[in-house]
PDB file of N, CA and C in Angstrom:
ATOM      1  N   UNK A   1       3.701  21.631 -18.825  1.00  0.00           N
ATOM      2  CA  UNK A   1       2.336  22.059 -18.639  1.00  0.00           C
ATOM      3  C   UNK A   1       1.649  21.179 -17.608  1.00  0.00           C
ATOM      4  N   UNK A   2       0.671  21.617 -17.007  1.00  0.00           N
ATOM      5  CA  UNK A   2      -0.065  20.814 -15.988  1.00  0.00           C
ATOM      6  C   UNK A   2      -0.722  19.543 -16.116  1.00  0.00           C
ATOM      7  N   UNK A   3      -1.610  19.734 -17.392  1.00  0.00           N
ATOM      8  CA  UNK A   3      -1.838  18.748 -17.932  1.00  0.00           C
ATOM      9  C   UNK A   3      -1.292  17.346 -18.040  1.00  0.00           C
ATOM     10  N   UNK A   4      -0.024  18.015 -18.232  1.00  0.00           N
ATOM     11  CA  UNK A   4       1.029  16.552 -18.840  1.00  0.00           C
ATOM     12  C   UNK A   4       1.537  15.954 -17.480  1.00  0.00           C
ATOM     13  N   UNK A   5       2.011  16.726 -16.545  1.00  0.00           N
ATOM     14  CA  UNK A   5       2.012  16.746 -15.408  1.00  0.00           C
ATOM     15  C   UNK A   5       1.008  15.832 -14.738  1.00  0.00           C
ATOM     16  N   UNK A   6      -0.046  15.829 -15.118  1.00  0.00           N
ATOM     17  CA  UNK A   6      -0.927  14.896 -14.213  1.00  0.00           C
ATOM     18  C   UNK A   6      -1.114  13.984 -14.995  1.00  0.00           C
ATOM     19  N   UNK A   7      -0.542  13.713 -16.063  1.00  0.00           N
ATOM     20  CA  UNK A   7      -1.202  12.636 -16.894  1.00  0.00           C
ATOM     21  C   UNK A   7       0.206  11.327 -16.899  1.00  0.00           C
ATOM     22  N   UNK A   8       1.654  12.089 -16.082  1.00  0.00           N
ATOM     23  CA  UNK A   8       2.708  11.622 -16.036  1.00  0.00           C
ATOM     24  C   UNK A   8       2.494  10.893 -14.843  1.00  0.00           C
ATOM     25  N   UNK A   9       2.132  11.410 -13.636  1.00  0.00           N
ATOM     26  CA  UNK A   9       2.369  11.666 -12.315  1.00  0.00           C
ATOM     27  C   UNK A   9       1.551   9.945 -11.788  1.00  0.00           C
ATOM     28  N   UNK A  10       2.529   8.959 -11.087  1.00  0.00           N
ATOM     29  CA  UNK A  10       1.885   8.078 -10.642  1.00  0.00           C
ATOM     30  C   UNK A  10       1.038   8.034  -9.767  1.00  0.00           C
ATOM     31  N   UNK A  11       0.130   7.588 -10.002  1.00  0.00           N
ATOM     32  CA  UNK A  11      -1.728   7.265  -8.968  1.00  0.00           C
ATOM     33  C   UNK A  11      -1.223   6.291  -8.070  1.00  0.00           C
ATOM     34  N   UNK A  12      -1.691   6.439  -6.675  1.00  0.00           N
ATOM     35  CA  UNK A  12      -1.581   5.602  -5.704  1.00  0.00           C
ATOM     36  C   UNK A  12      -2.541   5.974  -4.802  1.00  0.00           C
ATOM     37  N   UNK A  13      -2.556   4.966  -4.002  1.00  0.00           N
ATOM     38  CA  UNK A  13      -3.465   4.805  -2.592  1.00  0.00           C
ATOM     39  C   UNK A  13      -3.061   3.986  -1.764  1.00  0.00           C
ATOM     40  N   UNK A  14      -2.857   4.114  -0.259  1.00  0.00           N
ATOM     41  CA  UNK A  14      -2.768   3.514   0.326  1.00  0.00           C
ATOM     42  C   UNK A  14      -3.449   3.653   1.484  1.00  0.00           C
ATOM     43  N   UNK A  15      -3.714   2.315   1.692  1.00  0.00           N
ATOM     44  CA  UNK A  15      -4.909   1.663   2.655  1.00  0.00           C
ATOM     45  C   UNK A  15      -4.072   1.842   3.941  1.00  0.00           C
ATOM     46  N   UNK A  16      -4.610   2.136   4.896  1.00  0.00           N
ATOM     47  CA  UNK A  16      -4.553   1.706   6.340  1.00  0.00           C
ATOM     48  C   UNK A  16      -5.434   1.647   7.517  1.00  0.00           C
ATOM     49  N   UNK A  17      -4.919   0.449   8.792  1.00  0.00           N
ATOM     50  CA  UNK A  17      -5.885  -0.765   8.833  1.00  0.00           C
ATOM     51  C   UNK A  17      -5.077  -0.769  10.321  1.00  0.00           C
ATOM     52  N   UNK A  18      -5.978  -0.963  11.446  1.00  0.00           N
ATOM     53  CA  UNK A  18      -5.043  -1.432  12.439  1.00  0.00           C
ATOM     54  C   UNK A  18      -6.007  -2.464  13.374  1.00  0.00           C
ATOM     55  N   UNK A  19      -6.920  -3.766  11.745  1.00  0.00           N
ATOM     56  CA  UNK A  19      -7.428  -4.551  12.212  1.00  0.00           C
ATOM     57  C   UNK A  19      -7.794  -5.199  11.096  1.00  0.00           C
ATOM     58  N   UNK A  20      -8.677  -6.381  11.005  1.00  0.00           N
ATOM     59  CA  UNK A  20      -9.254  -7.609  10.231  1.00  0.00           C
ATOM     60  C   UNK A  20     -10.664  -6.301   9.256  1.00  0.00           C
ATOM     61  N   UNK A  21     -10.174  -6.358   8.064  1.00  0.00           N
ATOM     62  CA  UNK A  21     -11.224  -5.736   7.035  1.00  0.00           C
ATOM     63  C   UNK A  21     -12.090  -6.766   7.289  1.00  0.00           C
ATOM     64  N   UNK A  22     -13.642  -6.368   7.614  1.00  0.00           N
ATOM     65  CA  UNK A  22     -14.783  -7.182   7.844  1.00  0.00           C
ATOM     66  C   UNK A  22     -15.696  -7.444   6.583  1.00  0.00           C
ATOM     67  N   UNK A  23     -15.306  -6.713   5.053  1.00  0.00           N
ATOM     68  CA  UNK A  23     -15.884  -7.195   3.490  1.00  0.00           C
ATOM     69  C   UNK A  23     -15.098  -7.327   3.142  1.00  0.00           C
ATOM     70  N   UNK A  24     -14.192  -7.823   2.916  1.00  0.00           N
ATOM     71  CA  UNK A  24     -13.509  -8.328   1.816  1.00  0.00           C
ATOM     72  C   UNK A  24     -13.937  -8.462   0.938  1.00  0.00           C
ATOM     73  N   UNK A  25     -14.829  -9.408   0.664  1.00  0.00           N
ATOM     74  CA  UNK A  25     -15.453  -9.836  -0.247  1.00  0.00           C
ATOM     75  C   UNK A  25     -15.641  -8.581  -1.052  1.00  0.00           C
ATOM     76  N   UNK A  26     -16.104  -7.680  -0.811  1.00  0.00           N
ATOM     77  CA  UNK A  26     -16.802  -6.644  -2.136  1.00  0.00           C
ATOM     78  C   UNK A  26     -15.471  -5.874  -2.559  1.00  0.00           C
ATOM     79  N   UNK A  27     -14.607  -6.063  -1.923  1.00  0.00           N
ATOM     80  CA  UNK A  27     -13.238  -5.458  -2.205  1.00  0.00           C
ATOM     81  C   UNK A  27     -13.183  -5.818  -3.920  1.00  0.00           C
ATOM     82  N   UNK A  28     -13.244  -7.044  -4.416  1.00  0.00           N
ATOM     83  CA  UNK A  28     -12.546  -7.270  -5.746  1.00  0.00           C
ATOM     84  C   UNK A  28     -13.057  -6.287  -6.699  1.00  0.00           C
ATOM     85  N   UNK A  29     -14.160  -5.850  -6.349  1.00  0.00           N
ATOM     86  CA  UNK A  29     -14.337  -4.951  -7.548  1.00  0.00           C
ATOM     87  C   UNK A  29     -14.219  -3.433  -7.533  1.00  0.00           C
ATOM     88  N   UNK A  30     -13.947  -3.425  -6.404  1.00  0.00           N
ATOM     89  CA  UNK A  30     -13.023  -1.859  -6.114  1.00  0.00           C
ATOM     90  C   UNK A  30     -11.556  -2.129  -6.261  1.00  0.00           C
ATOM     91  N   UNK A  31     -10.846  -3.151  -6.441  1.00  0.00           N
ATOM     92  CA  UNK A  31      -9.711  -3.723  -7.080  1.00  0.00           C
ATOM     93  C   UNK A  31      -9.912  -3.829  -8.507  1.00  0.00           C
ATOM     94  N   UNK A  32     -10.290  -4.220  -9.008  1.00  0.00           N
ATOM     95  CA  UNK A  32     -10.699  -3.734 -10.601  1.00  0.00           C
ATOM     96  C   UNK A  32     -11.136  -2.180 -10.685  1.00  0.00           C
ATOM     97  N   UNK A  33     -11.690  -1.835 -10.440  1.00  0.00           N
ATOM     98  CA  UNK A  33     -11.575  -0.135 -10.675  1.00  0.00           C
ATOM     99  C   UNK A  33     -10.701   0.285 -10.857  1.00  0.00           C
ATOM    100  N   UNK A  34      -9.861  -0.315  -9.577  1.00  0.00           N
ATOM    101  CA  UNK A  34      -8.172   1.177  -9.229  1.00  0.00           C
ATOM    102  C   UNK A  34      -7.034   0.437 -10.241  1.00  0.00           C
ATOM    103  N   UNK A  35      -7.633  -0.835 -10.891  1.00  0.00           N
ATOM    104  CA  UNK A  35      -6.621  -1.336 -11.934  1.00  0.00           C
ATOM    105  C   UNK A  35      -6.848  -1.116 -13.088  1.00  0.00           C
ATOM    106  N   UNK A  36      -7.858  -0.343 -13.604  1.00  0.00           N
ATOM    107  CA  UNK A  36      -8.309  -0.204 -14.783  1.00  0.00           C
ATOM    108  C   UNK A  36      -8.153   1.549 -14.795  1.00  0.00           C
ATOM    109  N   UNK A  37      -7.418   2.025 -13.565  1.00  0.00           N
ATOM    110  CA  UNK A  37      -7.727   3.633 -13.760  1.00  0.00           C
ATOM    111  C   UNK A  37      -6.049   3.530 -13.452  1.00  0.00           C
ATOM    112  N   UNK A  38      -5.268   2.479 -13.483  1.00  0.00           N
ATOM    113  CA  UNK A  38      -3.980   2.545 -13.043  1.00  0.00           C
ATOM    114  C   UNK A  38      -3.566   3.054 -11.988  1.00  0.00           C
ATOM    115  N   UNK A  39      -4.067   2.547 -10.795  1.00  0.00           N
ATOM    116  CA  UNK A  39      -3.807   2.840  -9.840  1.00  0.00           C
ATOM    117  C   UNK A  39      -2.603   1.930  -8.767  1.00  0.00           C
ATOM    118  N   UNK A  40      -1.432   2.278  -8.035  1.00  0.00           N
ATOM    119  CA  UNK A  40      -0.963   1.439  -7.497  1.00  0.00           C
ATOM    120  C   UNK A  40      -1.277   1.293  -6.192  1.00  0.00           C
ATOM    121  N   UNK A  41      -1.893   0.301  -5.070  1.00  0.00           N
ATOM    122  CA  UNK A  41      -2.802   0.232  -3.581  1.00  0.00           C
ATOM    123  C   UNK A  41      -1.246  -0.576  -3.231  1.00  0.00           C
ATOM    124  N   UNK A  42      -1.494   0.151  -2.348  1.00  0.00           N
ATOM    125  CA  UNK A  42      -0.588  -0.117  -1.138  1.00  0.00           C
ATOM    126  C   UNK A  42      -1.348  -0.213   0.064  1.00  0.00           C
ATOM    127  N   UNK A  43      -0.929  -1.205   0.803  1.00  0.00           N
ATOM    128  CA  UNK A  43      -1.505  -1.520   2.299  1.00  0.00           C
ATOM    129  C   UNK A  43      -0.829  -1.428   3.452  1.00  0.00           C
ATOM    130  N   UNK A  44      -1.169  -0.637   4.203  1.00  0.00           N
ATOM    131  CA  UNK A  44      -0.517  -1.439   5.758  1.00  0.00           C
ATOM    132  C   UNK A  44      -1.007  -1.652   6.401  1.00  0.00           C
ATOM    133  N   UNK A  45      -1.000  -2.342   7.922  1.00  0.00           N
ATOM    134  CA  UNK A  45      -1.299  -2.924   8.764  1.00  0.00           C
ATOM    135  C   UNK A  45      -0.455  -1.944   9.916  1.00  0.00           C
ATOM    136  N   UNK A  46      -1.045  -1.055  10.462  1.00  0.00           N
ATOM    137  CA  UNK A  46      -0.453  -0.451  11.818  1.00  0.00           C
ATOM    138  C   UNK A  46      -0.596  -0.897  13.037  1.00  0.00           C
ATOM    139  N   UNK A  47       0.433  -1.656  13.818  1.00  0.00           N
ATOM    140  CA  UNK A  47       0.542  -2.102  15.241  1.00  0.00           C
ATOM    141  C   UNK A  47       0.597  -1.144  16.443  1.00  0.00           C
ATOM    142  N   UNK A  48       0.196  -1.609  17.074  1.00  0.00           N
ATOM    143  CA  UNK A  48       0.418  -0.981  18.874  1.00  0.00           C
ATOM    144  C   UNK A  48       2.009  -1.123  18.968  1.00  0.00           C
ATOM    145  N   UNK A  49       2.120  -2.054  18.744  1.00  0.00           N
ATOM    146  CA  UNK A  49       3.760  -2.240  19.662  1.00  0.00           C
ATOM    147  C   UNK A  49       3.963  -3.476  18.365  1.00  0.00           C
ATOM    148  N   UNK A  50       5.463  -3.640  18.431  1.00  0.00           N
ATOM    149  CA  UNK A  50       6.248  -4.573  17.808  1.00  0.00           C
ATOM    150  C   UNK A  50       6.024  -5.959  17.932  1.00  0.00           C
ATOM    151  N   UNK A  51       5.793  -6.608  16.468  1.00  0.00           N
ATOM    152  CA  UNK A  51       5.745  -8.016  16.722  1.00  0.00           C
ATOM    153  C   UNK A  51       4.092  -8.445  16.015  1.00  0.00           C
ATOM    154  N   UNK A  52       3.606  -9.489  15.560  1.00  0.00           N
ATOM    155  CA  UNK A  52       2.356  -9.735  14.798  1.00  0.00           C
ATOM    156  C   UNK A  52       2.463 -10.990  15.263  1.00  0.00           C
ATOM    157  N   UNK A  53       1.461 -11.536  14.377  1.00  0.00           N
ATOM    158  CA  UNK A  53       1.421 -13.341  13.971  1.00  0.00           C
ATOM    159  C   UNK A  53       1.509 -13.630  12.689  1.00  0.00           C
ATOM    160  N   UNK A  54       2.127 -14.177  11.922  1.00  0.00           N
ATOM    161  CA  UNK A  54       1.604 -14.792  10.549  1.00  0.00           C
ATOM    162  C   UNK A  54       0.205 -14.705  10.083  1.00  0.00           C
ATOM    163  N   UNK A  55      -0.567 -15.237  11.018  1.00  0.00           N
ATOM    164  CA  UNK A  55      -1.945 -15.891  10.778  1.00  0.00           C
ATOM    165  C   UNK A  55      -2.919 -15.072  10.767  1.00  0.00           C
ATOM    166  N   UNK A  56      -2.148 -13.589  11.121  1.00  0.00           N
ATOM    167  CA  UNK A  56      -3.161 -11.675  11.638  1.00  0.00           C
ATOM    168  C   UNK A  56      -3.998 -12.221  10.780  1.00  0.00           C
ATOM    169  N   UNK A  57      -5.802 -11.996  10.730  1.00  0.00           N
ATOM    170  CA  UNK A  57      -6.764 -11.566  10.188  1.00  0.00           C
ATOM    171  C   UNK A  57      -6.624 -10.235   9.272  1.00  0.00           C
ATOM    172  N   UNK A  58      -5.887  -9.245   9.886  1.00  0.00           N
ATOM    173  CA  UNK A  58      -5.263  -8.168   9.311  1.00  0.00           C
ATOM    174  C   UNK A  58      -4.671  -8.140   7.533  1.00  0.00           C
ATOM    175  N   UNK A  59      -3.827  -8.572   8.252  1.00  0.00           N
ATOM    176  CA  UNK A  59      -2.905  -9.092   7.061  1.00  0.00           C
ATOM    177  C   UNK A  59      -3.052  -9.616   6.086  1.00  0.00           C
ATOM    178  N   UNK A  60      -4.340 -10.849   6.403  1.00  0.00           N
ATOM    179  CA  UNK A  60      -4.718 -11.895   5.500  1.00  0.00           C
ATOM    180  C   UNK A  60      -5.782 -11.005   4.530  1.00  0.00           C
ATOM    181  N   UNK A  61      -6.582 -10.003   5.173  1.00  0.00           N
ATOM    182  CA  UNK A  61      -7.374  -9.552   4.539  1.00  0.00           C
ATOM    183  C   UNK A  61      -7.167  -8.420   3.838  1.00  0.00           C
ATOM    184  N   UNK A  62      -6.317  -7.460   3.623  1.00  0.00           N
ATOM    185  CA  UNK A  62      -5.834  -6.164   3.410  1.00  0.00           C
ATOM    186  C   UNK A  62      -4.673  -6.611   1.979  1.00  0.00           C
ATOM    187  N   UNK A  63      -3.771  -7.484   2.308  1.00  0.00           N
ATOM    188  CA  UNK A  63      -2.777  -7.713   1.671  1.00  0.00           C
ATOM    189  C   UNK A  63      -3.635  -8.304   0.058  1.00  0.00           C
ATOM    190  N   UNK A  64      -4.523  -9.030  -0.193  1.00  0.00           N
ATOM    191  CA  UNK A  64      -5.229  -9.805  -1.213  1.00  0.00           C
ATOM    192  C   UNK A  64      -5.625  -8.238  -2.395  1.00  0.00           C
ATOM    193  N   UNK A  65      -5.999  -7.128  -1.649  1.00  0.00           N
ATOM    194  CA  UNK A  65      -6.308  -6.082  -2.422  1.00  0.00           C
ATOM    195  C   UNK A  65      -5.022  -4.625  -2.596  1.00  0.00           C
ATOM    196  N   UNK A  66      -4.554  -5.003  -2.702  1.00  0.00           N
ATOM    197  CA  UNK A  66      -3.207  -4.290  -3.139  1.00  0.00           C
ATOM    198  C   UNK A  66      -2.743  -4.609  -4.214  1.00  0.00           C
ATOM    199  N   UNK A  67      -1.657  -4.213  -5.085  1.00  0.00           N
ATOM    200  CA  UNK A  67      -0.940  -4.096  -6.047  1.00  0.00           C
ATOM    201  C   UNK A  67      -0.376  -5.370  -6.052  1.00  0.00           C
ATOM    202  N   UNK A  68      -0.300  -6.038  -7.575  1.00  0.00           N
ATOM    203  CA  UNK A  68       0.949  -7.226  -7.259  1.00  0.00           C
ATOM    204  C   UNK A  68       2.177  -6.235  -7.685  1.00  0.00           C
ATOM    205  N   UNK A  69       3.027  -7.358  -7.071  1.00  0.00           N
ATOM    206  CA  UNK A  69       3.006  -8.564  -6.316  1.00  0.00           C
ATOM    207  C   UNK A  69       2.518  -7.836  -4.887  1.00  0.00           C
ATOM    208  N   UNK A  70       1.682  -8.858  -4.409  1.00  0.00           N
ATOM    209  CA  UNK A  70       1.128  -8.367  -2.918  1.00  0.00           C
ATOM    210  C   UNK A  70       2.514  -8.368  -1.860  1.00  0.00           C
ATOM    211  N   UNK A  71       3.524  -8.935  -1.841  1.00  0.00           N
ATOM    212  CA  UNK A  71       4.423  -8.864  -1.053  1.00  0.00           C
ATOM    213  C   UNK A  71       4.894  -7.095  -0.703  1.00  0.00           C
ATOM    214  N   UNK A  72       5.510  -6.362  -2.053  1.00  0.00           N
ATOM    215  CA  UNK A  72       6.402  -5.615  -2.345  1.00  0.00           C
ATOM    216  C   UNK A  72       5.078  -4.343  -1.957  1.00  0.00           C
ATOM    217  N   UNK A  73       3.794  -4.280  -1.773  1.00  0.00           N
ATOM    218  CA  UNK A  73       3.075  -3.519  -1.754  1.00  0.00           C
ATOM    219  C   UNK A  73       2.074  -3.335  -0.337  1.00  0.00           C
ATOM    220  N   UNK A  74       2.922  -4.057   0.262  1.00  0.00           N
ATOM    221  CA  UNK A  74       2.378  -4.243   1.605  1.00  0.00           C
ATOM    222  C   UNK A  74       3.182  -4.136   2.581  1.00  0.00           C
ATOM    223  N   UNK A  75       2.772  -3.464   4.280  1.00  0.00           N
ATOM    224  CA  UNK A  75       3.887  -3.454   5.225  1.00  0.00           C
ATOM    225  C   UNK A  75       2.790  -4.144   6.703  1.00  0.00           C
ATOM    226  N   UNK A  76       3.592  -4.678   7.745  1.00  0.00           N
ATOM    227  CA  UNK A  76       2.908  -4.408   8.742  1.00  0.00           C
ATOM    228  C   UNK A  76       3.584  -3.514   9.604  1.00  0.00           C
ATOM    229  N   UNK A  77       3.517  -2.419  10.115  1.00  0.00           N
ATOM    230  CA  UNK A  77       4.468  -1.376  10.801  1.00  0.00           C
ATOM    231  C   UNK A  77       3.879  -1.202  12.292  1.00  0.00           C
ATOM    232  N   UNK A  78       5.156  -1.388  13.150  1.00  0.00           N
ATOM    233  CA  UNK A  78       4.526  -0.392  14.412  1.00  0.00           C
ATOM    234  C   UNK A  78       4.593   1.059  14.019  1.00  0.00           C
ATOM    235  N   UNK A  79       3.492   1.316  14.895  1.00  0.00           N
ATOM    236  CA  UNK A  79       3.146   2.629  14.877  1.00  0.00           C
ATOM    237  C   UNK A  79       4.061   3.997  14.868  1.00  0.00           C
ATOM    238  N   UNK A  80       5.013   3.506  15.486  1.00  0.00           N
ATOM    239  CA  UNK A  80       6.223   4.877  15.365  1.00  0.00           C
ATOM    240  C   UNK A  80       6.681   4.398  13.904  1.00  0.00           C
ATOM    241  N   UNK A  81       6.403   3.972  13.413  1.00  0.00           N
ATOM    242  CA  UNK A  81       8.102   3.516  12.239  1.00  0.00           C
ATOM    243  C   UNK A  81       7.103   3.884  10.774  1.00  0.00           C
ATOM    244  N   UNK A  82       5.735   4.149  11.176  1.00  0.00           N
ATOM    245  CA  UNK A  82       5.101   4.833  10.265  1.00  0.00           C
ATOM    246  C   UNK A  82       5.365   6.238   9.071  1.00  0.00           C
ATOM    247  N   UNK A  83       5.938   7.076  10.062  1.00  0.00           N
ATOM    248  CA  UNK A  83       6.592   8.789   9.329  1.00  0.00           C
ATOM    249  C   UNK A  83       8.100   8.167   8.135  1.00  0.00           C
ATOM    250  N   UNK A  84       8.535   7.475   8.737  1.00  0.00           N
ATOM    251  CA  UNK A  84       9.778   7.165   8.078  1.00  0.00           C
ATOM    252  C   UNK A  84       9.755   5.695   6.912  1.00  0.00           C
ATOM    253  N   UNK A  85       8.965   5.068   7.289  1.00  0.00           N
ATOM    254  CA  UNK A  85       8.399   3.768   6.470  1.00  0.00           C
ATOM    255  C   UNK A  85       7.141   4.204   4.866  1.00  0.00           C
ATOM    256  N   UNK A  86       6.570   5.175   5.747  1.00  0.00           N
ATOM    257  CA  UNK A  86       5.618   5.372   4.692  1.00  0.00           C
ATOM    258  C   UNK A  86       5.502   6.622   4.495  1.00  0.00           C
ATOM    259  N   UNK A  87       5.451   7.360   4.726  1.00  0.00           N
ATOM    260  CA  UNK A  87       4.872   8.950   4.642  1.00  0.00           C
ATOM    261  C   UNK A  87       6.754   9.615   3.802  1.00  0.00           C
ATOM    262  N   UNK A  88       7.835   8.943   4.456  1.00  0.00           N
ATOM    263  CA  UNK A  88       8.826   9.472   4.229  1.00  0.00           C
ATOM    264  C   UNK A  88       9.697   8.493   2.831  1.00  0.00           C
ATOM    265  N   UNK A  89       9.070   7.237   3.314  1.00  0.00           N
ATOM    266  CA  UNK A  89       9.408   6.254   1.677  1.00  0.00           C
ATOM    267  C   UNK A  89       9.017   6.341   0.587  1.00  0.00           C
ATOM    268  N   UNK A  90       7.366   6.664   0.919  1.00  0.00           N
ATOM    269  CA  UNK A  90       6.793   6.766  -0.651  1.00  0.00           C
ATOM    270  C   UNK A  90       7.415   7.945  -1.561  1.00  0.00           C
ATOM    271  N   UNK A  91       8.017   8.865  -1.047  1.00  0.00           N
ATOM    272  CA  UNK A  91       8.474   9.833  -1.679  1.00  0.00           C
ATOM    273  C   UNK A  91      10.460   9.295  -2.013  1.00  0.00           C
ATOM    274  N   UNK A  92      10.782   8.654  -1.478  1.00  0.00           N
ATOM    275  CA  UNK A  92      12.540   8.142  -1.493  1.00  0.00           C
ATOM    276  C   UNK A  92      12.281   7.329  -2.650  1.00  0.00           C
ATOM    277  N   UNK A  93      13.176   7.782  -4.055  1.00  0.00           N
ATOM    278  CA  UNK A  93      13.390   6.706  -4.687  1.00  0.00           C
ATOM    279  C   UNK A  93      14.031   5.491  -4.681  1.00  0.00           C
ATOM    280  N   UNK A  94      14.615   5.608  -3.364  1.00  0.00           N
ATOM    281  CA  UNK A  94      15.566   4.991  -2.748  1.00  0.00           C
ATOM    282  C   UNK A  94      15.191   3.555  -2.275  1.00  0.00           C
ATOM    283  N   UNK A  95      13.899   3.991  -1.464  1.00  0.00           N
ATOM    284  CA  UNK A  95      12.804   2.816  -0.581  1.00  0.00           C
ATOM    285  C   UNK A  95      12.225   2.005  -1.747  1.00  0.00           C
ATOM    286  N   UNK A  96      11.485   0.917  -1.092  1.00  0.00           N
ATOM    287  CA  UNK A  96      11.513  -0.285  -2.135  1.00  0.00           C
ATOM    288  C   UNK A  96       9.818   0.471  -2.452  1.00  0.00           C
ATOM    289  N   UNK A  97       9.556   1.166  -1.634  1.00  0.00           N
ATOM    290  CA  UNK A  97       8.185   1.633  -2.616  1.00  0.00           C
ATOM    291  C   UNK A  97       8.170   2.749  -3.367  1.00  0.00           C
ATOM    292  N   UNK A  98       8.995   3.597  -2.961  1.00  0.00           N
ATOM    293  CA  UNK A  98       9.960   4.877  -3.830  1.00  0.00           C
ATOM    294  C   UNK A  98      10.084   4.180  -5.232  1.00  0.00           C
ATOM    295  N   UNK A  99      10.667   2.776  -5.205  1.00  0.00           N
ATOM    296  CA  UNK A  99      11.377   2.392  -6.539  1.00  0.00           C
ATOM    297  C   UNK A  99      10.262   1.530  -7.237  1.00  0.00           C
ATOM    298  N   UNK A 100       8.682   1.419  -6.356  1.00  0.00           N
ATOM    299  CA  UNK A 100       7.707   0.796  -6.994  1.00  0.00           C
ATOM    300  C   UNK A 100       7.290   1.321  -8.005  1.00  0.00           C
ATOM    301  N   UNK A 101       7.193   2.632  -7.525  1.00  0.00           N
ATOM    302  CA  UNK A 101       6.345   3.906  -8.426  1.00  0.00           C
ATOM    303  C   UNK A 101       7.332   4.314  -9.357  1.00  0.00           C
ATOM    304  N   UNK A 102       9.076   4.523  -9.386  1.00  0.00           N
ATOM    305  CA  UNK A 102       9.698   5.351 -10.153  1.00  0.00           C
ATOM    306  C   UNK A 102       9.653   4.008 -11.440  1.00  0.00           C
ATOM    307  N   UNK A 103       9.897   2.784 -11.085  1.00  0.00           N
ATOM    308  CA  UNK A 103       9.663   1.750 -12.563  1.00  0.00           C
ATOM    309  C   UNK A 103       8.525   1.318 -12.754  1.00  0.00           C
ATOM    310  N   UNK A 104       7.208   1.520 -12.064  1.00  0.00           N
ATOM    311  CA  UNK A 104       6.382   0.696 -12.520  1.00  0.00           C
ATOM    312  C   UNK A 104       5.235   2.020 -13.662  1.00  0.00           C
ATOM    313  N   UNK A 105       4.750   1.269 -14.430  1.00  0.00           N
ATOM    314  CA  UNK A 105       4.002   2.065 -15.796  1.00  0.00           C
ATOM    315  C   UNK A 105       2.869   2.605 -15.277  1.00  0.00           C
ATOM    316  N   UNK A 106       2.667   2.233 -13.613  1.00  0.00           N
ATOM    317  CA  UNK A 106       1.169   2.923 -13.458  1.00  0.00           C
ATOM    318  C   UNK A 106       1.305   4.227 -13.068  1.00  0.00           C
TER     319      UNK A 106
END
């Protein structure tokens, strides 16, 4: 039934960003929302071309409001590797975010 169907079906969101989030700050409590409605946030960081810094503003700020572990729920991607990284992973049970959603309880 439909019902059950949506009441099975894992909640997600994912953020994308192809710069430094300028509030952070008010983020935490829209992070408590999507954790209290079981939600799993996923982030990325979309590049021009290949290659970052450690130190991205990007990164630093986007990655803090995602799912723990923040590692496993976060990407920084160039822009081509987007269709096959995300749009084509989240659905692979295969991909490490495929296999976020098929074990995790949210």
């Amino acid at each position: 039934d439909v019902a059950h169907q949506h009441a099975v079906r894992p909640r997600i969101l994912i953020i994308f960003t192809d710069g430094e989030i300028f509030d952070p700050g008010s983020l935490g409590n829209a992070r408590r929302v999507l954790d209290n409605e079981d939600v799993q946030t996923f982030g990325v960081v979309i590049r021009k071309r290949p290659g970052w810094s450690k130190n991205d503003p990007a990164e630093a700020t986007l990655k803090p409001i995602t799912s723990d572990p923040h590692k496993d729920h976060f990407k920084n991607l160039w822009i081509d590797e987007m269709p096959d990284q995300v749009l084509n992973g989240i659905c692979d049970p295969n991909s490490k975010w495929g296999q976020l959603l098929m074990t995790n309880d949210n």
